[in-house]
Coordinates of C-alpha atoms in Angstrom, one line a residue:
X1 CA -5.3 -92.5 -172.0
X2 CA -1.6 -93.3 -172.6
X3 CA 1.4 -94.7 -171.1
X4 CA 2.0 -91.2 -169.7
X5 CA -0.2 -91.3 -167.2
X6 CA 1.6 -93.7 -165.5
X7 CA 3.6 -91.1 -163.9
X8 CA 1.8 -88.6 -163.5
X9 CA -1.0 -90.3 -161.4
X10 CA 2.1 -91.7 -159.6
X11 CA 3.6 -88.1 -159.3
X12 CA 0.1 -87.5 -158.0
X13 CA 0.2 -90.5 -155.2
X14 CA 3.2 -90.9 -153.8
X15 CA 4.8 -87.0 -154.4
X16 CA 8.0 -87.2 -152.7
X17 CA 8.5 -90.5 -152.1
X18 CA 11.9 -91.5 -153.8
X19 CA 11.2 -93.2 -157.0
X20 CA 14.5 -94.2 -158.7
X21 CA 18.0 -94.8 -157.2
X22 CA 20.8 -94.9 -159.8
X23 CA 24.2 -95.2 -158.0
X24 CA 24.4 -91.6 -156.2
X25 CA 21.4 -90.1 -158.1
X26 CA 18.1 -90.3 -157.1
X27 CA 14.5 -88.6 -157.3
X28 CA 10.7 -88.4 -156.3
X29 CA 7.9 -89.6 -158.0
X30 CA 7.2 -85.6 -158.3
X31 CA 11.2 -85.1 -160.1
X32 CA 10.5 -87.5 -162.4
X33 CA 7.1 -86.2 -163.6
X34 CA 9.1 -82.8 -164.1
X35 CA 12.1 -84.6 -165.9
X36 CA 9.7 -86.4 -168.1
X37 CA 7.3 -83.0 -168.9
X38 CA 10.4 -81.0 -169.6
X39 CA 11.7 -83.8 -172.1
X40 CA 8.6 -84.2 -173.8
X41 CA 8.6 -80.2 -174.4
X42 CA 12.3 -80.3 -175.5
X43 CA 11.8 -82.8 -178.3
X44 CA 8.8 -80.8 -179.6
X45 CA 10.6 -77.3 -179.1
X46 CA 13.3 -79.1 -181.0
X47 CA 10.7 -79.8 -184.1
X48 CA 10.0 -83.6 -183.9
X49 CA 6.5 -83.9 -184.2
X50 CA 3.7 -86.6 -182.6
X51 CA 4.4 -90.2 -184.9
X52 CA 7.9 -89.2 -185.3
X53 CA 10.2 -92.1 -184.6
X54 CA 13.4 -91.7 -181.8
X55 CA 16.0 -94.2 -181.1
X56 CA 16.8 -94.7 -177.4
X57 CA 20.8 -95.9 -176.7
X58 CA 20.4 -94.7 -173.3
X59 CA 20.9 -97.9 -171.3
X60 CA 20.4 -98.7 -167.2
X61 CA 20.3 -95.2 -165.8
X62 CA 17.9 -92.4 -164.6
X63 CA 17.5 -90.8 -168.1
X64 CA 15.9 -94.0 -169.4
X65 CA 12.9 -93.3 -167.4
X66 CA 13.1 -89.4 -168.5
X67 CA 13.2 -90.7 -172.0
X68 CA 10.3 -93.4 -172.2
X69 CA 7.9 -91.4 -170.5
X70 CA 8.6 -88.2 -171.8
X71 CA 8.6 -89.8 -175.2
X72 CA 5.1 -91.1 -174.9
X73 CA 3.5 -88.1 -173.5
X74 CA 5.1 -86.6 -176.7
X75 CA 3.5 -88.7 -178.7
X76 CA 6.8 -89.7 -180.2
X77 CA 7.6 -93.2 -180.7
X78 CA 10.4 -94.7 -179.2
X79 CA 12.7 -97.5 -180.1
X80 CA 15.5 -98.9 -178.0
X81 CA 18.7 -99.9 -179.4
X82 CA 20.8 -103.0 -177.9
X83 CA 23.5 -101.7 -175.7
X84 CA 25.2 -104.6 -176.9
X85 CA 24.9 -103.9 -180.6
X86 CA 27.4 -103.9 -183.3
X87 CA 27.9 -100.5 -185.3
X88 CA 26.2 -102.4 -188.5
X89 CA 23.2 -103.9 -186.6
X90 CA 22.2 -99.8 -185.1
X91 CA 22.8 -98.8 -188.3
X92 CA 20.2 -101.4 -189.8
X93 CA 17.8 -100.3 -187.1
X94 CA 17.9 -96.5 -187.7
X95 CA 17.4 -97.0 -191.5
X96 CA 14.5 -99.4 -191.0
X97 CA 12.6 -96.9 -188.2
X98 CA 13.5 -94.0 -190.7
X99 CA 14.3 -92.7 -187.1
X100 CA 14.2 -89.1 -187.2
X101 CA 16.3 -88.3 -183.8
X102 CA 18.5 -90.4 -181.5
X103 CA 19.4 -89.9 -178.0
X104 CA 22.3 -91.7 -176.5
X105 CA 24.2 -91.7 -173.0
X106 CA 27.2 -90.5 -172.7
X107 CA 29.2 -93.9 -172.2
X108 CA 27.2 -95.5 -175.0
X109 CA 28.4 -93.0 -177.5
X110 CA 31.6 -94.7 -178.7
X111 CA 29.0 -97.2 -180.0
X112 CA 27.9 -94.9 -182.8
X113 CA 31.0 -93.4 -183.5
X114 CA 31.2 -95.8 -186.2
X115 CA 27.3 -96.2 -187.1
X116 CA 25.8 -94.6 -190.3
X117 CA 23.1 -92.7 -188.8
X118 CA 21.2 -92.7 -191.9
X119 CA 18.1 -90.8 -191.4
X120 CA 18.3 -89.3 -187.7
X121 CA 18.9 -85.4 -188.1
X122 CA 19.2 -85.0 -184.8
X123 CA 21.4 -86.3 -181.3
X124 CA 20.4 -85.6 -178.0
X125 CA 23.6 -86.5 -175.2
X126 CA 22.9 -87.6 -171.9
X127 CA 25.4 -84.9 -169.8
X128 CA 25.6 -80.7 -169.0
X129 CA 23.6 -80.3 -172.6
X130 CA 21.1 -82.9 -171.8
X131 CA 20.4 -81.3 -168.2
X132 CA 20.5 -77.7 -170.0
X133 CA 18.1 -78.6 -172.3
X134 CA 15.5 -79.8 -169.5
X135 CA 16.0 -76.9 -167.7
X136 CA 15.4 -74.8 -170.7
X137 CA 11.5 -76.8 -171.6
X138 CA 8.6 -76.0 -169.5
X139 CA 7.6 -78.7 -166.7
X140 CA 4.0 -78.4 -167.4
X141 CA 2.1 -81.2 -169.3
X142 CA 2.6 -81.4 -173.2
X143 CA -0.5 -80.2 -175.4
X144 CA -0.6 -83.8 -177.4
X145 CA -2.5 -86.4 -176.4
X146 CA -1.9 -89.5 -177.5
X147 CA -4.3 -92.3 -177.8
X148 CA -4.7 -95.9 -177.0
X149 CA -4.5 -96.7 -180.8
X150 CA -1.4 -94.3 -181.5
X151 CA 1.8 -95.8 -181.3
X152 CA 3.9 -95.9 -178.1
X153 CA 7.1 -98.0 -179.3
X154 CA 9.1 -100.1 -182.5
X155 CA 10.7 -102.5 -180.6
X156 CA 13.1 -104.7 -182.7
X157 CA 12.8 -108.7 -182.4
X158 CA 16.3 -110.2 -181.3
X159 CA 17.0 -111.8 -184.4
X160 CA 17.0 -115.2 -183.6
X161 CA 16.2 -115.8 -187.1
X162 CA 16.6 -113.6 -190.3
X163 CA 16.7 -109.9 -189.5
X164 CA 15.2 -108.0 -187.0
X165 CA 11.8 -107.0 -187.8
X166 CA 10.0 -103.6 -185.9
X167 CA 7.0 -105.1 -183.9
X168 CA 4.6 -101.9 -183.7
X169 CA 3.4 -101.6 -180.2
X170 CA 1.1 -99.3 -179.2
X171 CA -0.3 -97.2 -176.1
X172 CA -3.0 -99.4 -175.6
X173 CA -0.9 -103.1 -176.0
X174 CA 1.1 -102.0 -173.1
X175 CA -1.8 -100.6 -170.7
X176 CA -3.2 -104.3 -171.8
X177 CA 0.2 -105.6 -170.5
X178 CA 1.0 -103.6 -167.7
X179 CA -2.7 -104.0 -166.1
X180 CA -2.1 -108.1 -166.9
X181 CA 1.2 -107.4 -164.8
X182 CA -0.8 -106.0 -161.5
X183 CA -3.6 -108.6 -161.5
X184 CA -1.0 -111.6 -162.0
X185 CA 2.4 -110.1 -160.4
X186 CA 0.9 -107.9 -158.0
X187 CA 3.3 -104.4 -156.6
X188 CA 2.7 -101.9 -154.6
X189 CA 4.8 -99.2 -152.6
X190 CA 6.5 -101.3 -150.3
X191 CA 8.0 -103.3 -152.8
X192 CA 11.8 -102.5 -154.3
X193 CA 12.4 -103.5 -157.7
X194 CA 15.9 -104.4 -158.9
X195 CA 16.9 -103.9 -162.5
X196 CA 19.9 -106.1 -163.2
X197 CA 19.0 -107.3 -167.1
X198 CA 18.7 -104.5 -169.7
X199 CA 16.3 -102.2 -169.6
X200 CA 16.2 -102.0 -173.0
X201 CA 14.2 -105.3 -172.8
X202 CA 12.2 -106.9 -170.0
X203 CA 13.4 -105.5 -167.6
X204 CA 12.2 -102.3 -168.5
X205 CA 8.9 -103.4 -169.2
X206 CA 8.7 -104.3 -165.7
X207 CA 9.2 -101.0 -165.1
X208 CA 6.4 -99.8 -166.3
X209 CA 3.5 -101.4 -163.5
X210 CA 6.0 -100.7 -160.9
X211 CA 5.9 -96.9 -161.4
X212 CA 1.8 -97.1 -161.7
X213 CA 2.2 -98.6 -157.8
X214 CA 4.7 -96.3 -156.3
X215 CA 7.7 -99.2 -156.3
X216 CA 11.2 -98.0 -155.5
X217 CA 13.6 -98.8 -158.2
X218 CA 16.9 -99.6 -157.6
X219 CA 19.3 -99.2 -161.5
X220 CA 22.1 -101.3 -162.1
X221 CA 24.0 -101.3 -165.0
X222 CA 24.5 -104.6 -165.8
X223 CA 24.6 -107.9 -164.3
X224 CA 27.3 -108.7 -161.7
X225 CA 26.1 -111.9 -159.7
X226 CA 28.3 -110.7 -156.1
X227 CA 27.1 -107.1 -156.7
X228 CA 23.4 -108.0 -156.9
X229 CA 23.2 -110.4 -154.2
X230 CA 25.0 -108.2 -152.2
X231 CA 22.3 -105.4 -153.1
X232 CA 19.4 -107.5 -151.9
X233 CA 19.8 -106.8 -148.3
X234 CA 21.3 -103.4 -148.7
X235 CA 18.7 -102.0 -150.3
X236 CA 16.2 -104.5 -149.1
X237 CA 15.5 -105.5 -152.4
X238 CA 11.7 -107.6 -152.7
X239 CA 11.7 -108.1 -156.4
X240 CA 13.6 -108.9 -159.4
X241 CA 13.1 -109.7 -163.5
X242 CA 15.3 -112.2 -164.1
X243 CA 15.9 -114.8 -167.1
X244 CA 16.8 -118.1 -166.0
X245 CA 20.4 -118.0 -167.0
X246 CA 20.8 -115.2 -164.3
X247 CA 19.3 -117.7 -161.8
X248 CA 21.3 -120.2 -162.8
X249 CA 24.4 -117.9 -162.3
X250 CA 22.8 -116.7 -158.9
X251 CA 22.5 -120.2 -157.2
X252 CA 26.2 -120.6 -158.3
X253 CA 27.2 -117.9 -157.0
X254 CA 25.6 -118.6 -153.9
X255 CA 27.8 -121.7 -153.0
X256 CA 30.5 -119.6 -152.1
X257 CA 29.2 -115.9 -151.3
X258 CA 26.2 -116.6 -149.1
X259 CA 24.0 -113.8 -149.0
X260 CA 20.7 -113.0 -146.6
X261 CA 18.3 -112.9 -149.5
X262 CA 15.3 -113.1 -146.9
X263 CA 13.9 -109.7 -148.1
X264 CA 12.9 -111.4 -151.5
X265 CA 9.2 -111.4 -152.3
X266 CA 9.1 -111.7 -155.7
X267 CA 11.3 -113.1 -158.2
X268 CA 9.6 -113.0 -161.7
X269 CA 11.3 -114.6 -164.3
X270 CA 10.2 -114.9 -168.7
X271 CA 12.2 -115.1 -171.9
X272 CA 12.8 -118.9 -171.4
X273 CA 11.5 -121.9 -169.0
X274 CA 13.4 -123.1 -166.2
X275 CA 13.9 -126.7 -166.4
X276 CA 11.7 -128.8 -163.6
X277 CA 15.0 -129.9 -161.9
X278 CA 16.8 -126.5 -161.9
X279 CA 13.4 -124.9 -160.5
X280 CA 13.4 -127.0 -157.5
X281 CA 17.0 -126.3 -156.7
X282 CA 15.7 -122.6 -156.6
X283 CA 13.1 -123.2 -154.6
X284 CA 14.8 -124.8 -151.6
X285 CA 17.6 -122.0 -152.1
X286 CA 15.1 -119.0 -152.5
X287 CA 11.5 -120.6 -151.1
X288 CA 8.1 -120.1 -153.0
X289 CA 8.9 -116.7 -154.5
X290 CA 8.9 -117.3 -158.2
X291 CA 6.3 -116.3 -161.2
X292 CA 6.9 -117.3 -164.3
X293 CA 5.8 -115.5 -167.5
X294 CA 5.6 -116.4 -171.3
X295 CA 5.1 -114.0 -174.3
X296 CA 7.4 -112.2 -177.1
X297 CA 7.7 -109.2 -178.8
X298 CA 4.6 -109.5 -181.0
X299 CA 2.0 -109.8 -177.7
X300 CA 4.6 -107.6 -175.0
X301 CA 3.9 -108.1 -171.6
X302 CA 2.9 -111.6 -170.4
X303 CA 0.5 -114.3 -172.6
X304 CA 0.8 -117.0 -169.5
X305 CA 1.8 -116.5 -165.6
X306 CA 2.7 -119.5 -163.4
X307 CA 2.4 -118.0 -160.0
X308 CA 3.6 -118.5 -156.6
X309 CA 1.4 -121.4 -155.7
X310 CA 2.5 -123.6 -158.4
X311 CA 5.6 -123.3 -157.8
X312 CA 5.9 -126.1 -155.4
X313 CA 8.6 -129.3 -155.4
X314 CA 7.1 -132.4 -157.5
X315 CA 3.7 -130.0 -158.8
X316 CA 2.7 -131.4 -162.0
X317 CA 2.2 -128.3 -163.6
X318 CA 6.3 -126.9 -162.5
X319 CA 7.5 -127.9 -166.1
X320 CA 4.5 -125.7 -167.4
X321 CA 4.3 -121.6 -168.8
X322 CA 1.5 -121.2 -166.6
X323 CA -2.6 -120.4 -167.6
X324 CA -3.6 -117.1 -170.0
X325 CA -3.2 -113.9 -168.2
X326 CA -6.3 -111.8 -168.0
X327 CA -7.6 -110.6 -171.4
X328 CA -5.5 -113.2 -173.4
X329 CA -7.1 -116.0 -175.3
X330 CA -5.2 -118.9 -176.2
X331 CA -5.2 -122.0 -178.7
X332 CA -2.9 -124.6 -180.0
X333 CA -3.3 -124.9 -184.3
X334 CA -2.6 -127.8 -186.0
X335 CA -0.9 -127.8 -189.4
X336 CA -4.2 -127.4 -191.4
X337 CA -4.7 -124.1 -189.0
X338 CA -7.5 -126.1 -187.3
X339 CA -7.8 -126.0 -183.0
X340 CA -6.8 -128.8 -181.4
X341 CA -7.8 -130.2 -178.1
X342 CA -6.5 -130.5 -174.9
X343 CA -3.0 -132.4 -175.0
X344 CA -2.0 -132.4 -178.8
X345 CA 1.1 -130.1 -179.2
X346 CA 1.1 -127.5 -182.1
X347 CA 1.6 -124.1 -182.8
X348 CA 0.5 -121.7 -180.0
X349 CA -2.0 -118.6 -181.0
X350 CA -2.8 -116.1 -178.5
X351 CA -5.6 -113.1 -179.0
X352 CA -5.6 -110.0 -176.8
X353 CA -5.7 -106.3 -176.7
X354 CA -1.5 -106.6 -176.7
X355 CA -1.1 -108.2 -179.1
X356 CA 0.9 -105.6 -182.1
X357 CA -0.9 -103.7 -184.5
X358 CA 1.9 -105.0 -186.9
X359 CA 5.3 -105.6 -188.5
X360 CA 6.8 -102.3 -189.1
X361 CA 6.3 -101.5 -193.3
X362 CA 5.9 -105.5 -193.6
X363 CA 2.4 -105.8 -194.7
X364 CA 3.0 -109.1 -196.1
X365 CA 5.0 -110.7 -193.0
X366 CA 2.3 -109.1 -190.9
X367 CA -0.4 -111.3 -192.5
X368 CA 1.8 -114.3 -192.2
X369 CA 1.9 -113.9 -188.8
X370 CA -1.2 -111.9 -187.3
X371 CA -5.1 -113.0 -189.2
X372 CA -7.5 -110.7 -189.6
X373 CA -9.7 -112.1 -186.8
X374 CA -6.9 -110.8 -184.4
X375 CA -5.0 -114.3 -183.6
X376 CA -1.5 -114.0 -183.9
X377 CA 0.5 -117.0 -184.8
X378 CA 3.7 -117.1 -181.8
X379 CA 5.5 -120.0 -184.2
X380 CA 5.9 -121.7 -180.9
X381 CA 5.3 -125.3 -180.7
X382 CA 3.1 -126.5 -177.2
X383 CA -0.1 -128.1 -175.7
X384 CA -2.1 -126.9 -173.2
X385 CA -3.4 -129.4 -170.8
X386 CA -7.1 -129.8 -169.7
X387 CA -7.1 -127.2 -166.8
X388 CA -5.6 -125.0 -169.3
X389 CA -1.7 -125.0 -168.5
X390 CA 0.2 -124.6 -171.5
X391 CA 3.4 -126.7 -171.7
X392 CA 6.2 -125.1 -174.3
X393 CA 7.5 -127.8 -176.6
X394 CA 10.1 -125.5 -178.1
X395 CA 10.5 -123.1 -181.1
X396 CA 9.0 -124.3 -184.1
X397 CA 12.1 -123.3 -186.3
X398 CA 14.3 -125.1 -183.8
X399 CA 12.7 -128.9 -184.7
X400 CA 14.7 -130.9 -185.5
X401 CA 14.1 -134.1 -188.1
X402 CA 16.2 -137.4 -187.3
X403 CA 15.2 -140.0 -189.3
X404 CA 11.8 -139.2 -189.7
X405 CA 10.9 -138.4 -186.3
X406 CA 10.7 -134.9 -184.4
X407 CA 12.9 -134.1 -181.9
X408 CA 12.3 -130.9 -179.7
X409 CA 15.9 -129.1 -178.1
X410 CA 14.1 -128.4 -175.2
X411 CA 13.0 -131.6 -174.0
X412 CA 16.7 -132.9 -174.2
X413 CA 17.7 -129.6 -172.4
X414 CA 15.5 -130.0 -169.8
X415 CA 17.1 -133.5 -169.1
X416 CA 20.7 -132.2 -168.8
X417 CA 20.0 -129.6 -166.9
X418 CA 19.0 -131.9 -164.3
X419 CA 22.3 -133.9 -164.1
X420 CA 24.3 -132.0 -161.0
X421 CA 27.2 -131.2 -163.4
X422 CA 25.5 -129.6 -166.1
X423 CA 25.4 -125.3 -165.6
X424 CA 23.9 -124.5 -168.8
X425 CA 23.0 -126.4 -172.0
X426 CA 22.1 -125.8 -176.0
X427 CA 20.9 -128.8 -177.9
X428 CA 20.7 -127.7 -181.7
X429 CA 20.5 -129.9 -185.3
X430 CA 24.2 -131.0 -187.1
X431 CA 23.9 -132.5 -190.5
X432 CA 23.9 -136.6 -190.3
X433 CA 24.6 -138.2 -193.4
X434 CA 22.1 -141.6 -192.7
X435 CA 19.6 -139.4 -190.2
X436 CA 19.7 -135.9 -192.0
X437 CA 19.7 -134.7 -188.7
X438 CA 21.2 -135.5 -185.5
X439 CA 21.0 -134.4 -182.2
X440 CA 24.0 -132.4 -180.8
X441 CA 24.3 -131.3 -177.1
X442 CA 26.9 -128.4 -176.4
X443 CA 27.4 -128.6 -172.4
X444 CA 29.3 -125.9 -170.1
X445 CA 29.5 -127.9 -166.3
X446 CA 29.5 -126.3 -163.1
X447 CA 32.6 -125.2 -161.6
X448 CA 34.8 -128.1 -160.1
X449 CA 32.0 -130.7 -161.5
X450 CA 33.4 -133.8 -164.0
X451 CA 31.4 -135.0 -166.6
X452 CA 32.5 -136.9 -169.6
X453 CA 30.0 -137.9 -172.9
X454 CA 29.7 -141.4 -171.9
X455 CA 28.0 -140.3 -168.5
X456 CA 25.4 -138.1 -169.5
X457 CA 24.3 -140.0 -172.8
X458 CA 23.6 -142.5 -169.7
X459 CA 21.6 -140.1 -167.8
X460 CA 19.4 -139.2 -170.6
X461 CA 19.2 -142.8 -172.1
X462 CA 17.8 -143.4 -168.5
X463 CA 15.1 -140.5 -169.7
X464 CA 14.4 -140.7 -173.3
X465 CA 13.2 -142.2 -176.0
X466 CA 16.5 -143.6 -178.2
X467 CA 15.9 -141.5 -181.1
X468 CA 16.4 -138.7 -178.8
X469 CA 19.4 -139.1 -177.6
X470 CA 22.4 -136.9 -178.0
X471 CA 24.5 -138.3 -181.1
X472 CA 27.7 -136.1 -179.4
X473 CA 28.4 -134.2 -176.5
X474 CA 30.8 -130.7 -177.5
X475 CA 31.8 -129.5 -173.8
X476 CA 32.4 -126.0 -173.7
X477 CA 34.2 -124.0 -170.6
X478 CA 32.5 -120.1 -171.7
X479 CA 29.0 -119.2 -171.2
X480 CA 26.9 -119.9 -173.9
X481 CA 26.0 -117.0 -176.6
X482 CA 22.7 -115.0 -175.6
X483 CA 20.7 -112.6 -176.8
X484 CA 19.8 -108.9 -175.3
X485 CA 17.5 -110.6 -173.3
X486 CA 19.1 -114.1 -171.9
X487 CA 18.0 -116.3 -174.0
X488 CA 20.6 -119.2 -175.5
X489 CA 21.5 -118.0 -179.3
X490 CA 20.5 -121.4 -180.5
X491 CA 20.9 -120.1 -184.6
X492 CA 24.7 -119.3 -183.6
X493 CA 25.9 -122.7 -181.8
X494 CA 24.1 -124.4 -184.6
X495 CA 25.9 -122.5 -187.5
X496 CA 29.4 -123.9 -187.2
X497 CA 27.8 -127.6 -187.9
X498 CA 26.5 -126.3 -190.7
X499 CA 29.6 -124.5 -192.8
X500 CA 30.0 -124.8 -195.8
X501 CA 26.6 -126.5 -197.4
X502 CA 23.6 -125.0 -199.4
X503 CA 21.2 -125.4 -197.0
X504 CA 20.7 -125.9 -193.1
X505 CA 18.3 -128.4 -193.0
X506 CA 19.1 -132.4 -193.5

């Protein structure tokens, strides 16, 4: 069994039923078995052999789903580069993979113009020679066979902190995943699934269940707030993977393009909480459509789901990650490495047949991070509550030490961004010469909305402890850096308060 066989059985099920629509293009369930046969053939007719590692620069479009399937019923491993990379950062990635082949879209190209391929002894363009080299490989199924154990993908961690490292995923962590997915997200054929994030990232994971069902999936190429709301009830659009800043930007949006968004089943939503505040503004925008999801790289797929019944105005558990998906145990370690019980925060743990087989040729970061016994350490800080919720504290790297006492980012965060003028928030560490460590809140308001420092150190003095509070407000009128896949670049807001000294902690 391998990831594979999610389109073929699909192929099998739904035959002619369209299965992808990217701008003008679009094909079956049937096509797309075809397209990702013929692939699979090509790159062995082309020598690459099973284990052999290929870099994917593909982006939102058809041939993404060519190239992930295909690749797996290869038995090649695949490995996504960042659409939004620099030249250095895919040429750091191809020399850690030892990537033997890369194939890359036709408007992506300019990004490796200047890239030193390193390894890679072959390119495969998206284009006439892409389609000729389909149409030149047999459409029957590939003689390998991969495994559960074998791996399916090297996906690269964002790089929050240090450099990327290659989490190695296999067939089996993503059947885990995907079959976590369809118990806790539920899809079937009716539903339309809208990819608006990168594909390269969660989104595409999503993809994965959606084929297994028979989903229609609508491509877009990146993120336009007017053009996806103006998609929903085009295409009758039912679901969407989205990160919260895209929500955010959505009920902004909204204010003044109004948009019948009545079609919307599902909105499932991961990468970072919403705050309580925010969530409730969504809900009374969008109604009691939301599922939230919690997990990383190391464990892909989803560790926790909130779903749709939880999310409901005032519920005690809104500000949590949800309870364990199926398959996943869970347990919060204290600093000696010891469990601890229900409401005493530490370092979440999770065990499960997704979580990675390893760091990429790290043996030694590997054992840091993953024990023998199968428990891998998320270096996420949380409790889980006594009907087994777990309630994200923050990253454990993002701590900050004032005086003695630990301050979390996200609780301060969560605060502002339920003050009507705040759009989007970062609260990071900036050296304090009596404190070590003070707290600094960078703010971006909504449009229109005034705000000054003096007002919202009110509104949180109202809501937190003093030691807590925000030492300085730095008011911002760009969005906020993010990673690949939404999330609020913490590491690079809080460099520039740190310039110029030996170390970054007070």
């Amino acid at each position: 069994m391998n990831l594979g066989e999610l389109v073929r059985r699909a192929a099998g099920a739904y035959g002619d039923r369209t299965a992808v629509v990217d701008g003008d293009r679009q094909v079956s369930f049937r096509e797309l078995e075809d397209r990702a046969n013929r692939f699979a053939n090509a790159m062995l007719g082309q020598g690459l052999v099973a284990g052999d590692r290929v870099a994917v620069l593909v982006g939102n479009r058809l041939e993404w789903f060519d190239v992930t399937f295909g690749l797996a019923k290869a038995g090649l491993v695949r490995s996504y580069l960042n659409p939004r990379s620099a030249p250095p950062e895919i040429t750091y990635q191809l020399a850690d993979l030892d990537a033997t082949a890369l194939v890359v879209s036709d408007d992506l190209e300019p990004l490796i113009a200047s890239a030193d391929l390193g390894p890679v002894k072959q390119v495969f363009r998206t284009g006439p020679d892409y389609e000729a080299l389909l149409a030149g490989a047999t459409s029957s199924a590939p003689a390998t066979q991969p495994d559960l154990g074998d791996l399916a993908a090297i996906a690269y961690s964002s790089g929050t902190t240090g450099q990327p490292k290659g989490v190695m995923q296999t067939h089996g962590n993503w059947l885990a995943a995907i079959t976590g997915v369809l118990v806790d997200v539920g899809l079937d054929e009716t539903d339309v699934l809208l990819h608006a994030g990168p594909m390269s990232h969660g989104s595409g994971g999503f993809a994965l269940p959606a084929m297994y069902r028979g989903s229609r999936q609508i491509i877009f190429r990146g993120f336009d707030p007017i053009e996806l709301l103006d998609a929903i009830p085009k295409h009758g659009i039912t679901t969407m993977f989205m990160v919260p800043t895209m929500i955010y930007m959505l009920l902004e949006v909204l204010q003044q393009h109004p948009v019948d968004t009545s079609s919307l089943r599902t909105i499932f939503y991961g990468g970072s909480p919403i705050a309580a505040a925010k969530l409730e503004q969504c809900l009374d925008r969008f109604g009691p459509v939301f599922i939230q999801s919690y997990g990383l790289s190391e464990a892909p797929g989803g560790d926790t789901y909130l779903p749709k019944s939880d999310h409901r105005p005032g519920s005690p558990v809104l500000a949590s990650a949800g309870r364990p998906a199926l398959s996943v145990e869970m347990k919060i370690l204290g600093e000696d490495g010891s469990e601890l019980p229900p409401g005493q925060s530490g370092e979440i743990a999770v065990r499960g047949p997704h979580v990675m087989a390893g760091y990429w040729r790290r043996p030694e970061e590997t054992a840091e991070i993953l024990g023998a016994d199968g428990w891998l350490r998320t270096n996420d800080m949380g409790y889980l509550d006594e009907r087994g919720y777990l309630f994200i504290v923050d990253r454990k790297a993002d701590m900050i030490v004032s005086g003695g006492f630990n301050v979390y980012p996200r609780e301060i965060e969560d605060v502002l961004l339920a003050h009507p003028a705040v759009a989007e928030t970062v609260v990071v560490a900036a050296p304090d010469e009596k404190w070590g460590e003070s707290v600094r809140a960078v703010v971006r308001l909504m449009p229109d909305a005034t705000a000054d420092a003096g007002e919202l150190e009110a509104f949180c003095r109202e809501r937190l402890s003093g030691y807590k509070l925000p030492r300085a407000f730095d008011f911002v009128t760009e969005p906020l850096p993010k990673s690949p896949n939404g999330k609020v670049l913490r590491r690079l807001v809080r460099e520039k308060y740190w310039e110029g000294r030996d170390r970054r902690v007070g």
